[in-house]
Amino acid sequence: MGCQVKSIAHGDQQREQWRAGVETRMLVSASNGAAQLCIFEQWVEPTVGAPTHWHSVEEVLTVVAGMAEVWIDDQHSVLTSGQSLIVPAHRKHG
């Protein structure tokens, strides 16, 4: 059984404004061939955050530059450049 190999040029993916103060570039998603995951970059203005939400799969948050405050249920974490946080599936976070 064959497997289709697809290369995706990240620079070809456009930035979109998702909400005020948040720009997102979907690097890998269903729109360019992924079936079960997505990888994206976000640029978030200071004091702007994500609303509380959850996913049916785990999520990894990585800070490339600056810092981010993250809540998982009632736990609070501060991430700085070069750190990642694994958010378990079905856990409220923002």
mmCIF file of C-alpha atoms in Angstrom:
data_model
loop_
_atom_site.group_PDB
_atom_site.id
_atom_site.type_symbol
_atom_site.label_atom_id
_atom_site.label_comp_id
_atom_site.label_asym_id
_atom_site.label_seq_id
_atom_site.Cartn_x
_atom_site.Cartn_y
_atom_site.Cartn_z
ATOM 1 C CA MET A 1 0.000 0.000 0.000
ATOM 2 C CA GLY A 2 1.481 3.352 -1.055
ATOM 3 C CA CYS A 3 1.679 6.553 0.915
ATOM 4 C CA GLN A 4 1.467 9.974 -0.662
ATOM 5 C CA VAL A 5 4.357 12.151 0.467
ATOM 6 C CA LYS A 6 3.620 15.865 0.573
ATOM 7 C CA SER A 7 5.963 18.723 1.386
ATOM 8 C CA ILE A 8 4.444 21.959 2.696
ATOM 9 C CA ALA A 9 6.264 25.285 2.442
ATOM 10 C CA HIS A 10 5.498 27.166 5.659
ATOM 11 C CA GLY A 11 6.287 30.515 4.056
ATOM 12 C CA ASP A 12 3.495 29.944 1.524
ATOM 13 C CA GLN A 13 0.874 29.813 4.278
ATOM 14 C CA GLN A 14 -0.802 33.155 4.953
ATOM 15 C CA ARG A 15 -1.270 34.858 8.330
ATOM 16 C CA GLU A 16 -4.892 35.442 9.335
ATOM 17 C CA GLN A 17 -6.367 37.581 12.079
ATOM 18 C CA TRP A 18 -8.318 35.138 14.263
ATOM 19 C CA ARG A 19 -9.557 37.764 16.695
ATOM 20 C CA ALA A 20 -8.423 41.190 17.873
ATOM 21 C CA GLY A 21 -4.753 41.019 18.856
ATOM 22 C CA VAL A 22 -4.158 37.489 17.533
ATOM 23 C CA GLU A 23 -2.654 36.546 14.161
ATOM 24 C CA THR A 24 -2.357 32.891 13.172
ATOM 25 C CA ARG A 25 -0.566 31.045 10.391
ATOM 26 C CA MET A 26 -1.721 27.453 9.903
ATOM 27 C CA LEU A 27 1.452 25.608 8.888
ATOM 28 C CA VAL A 28 -0.079 22.133 8.623
ATOM 29 C CA SER A 29 -3.830 21.486 8.729
ATOM 30 C CA ALA A 30 -6.709 19.792 6.946
ATOM 31 C CA SER A 31 -6.577 22.583 4.362
ATOM 32 C CA ASN A 32 -3.187 21.366 3.112
ATOM 33 C CA GLY A 33 -3.453 17.628 3.643
ATOM 34 C CA ALA A 34 -3.238 16.728 7.343
ATOM 35 C CA ALA A 35 -5.805 14.206 8.555
ATOM 36 C CA GLN A 36 -5.405 14.144 12.351
ATOM 37 C CA LEU A 37 -3.363 17.126 13.506
ATOM 38 C CA CYS A 38 -2.555 20.755 12.946
ATOM 39 C CA ILE A 39 0.518 22.863 13.562
ATOM 40 C CA PHE A 40 0.236 26.621 13.699
ATOM 41 C CA GLU A 41 2.073 29.746 14.779
ATOM 42 C CA GLN A 42 0.396 32.582 16.637
ATOM 43 C CA TRP A 43 1.408 36.138 17.346
ATOM 44 C CA VAL A 44 -0.476 37.437 20.368
ATOM 45 C CA GLU A 45 -0.448 41.031 21.590
ATOM 46 C CA PRO A 46 0.305 41.615 25.293
ATOM 47 C CA THR A 47 -2.753 41.245 27.571
ATOM 48 C CA VAL A 48 -4.640 39.317 24.867
ATOM 49 C CA GLY A 49 -5.342 35.664 25.567
ATOM 50 C CA ALA A 50 -7.397 32.726 24.439
ATOM 51 C CA PRO A 51 -10.886 32.197 25.809
ATOM 52 C CA THR A 52 -11.330 29.143 28.034
ATOM 53 C CA HIS A 53 -11.764 26.085 25.813
ATOM 54 C CA TRP A 54 -10.873 22.390 25.526
ATOM 55 C CA HIS A 55 -9.980 19.844 22.831
ATOM 56 C CA SER A 56 -10.659 16.129 22.426
ATOM 57 C CA VAL A 57 -6.919 15.604 21.841
ATOM 58 C CA GLU A 58 -3.860 16.846 23.705
ATOM 59 C CA GLU A 59 -2.261 20.123 22.649
ATOM 60 C CA VAL A 60 1.333 21.327 22.912
ATOM 61 C CA LEU A 61 1.938 25.039 23.448
ATOM 62 C CA THR A 62 5.456 26.312 22.700
ATOM 63 C CA VAL A 63 6.726 29.828 23.332
ATOM 64 C CA VAL A 64 9.247 30.899 20.698
ATOM 65 C CA ALA A 65 9.716 34.482 21.916
ATOM 66 C CA GLY A 66 8.429 36.413 24.908
ATOM 67 C CA MET A 67 6.245 34.760 27.518
ATOM 68 C CA ALA A 68 2.765 33.316 27.947
ATOM 69 C CA GLU A 69 0.503 32.739 30.938
ATOM 70 C CA VAL A 70 -1.563 29.563 30.659
ATOM 71 C CA TRP A 71 -4.315 28.119 32.842
ATOM 72 C CA ILE A 72 -5.236 24.426 32.835
ATOM 73 C CA ASP A 73 -8.286 23.879 35.033
ATOM 74 C CA ASP A 74 -7.227 25.675 38.240
ATOM 75 C CA GLN A 75 -3.457 25.438 37.631
ATOM 76 C CA HIS A 76 -1.498 28.462 36.400
ATOM 77 C CA SER A 77 1.821 28.337 34.507
ATOM 78 C CA VAL A 78 4.095 30.971 33.010
ATOM 79 C CA LEU A 79 6.089 29.867 29.973
ATOM 80 C CA THR A 80 9.073 31.726 28.572
ATOM 81 C CA SER A 81 10.972 31.498 25.307
ATOM 82 C CA GLY A 82 12.131 27.948 24.612
ATOM 83 C CA GLN A 83 9.548 26.226 26.833
ATOM 84 C CA SER A 84 6.587 23.989 25.958
ATOM 85 C CA LEU A 85 3.545 22.853 27.913
ATOM 86 C CA ILE A 86 1.464 19.754 27.213
ATOM 87 C CA VAL A 87 -2.264 20.331 27.721
ATOM 88 C CA PRO A 88 -4.003 16.969 28.259
ATOM 89 C CA ALA A 89 -7.120 16.150 26.227
ATOM 90 C CA HIS A 90 -10.474 17.258 27.651
ATOM 91 C CA ARG A 91 -8.903 19.783 30.081
ATOM 92 C CA LYS A 92 -10.194 23.351 30.124
ATOM 93 C CA HIS A 93 -7.423 25.820 29.376
ATOM 94 C CA GLY A 94 -6.825 29.344 28.189
#
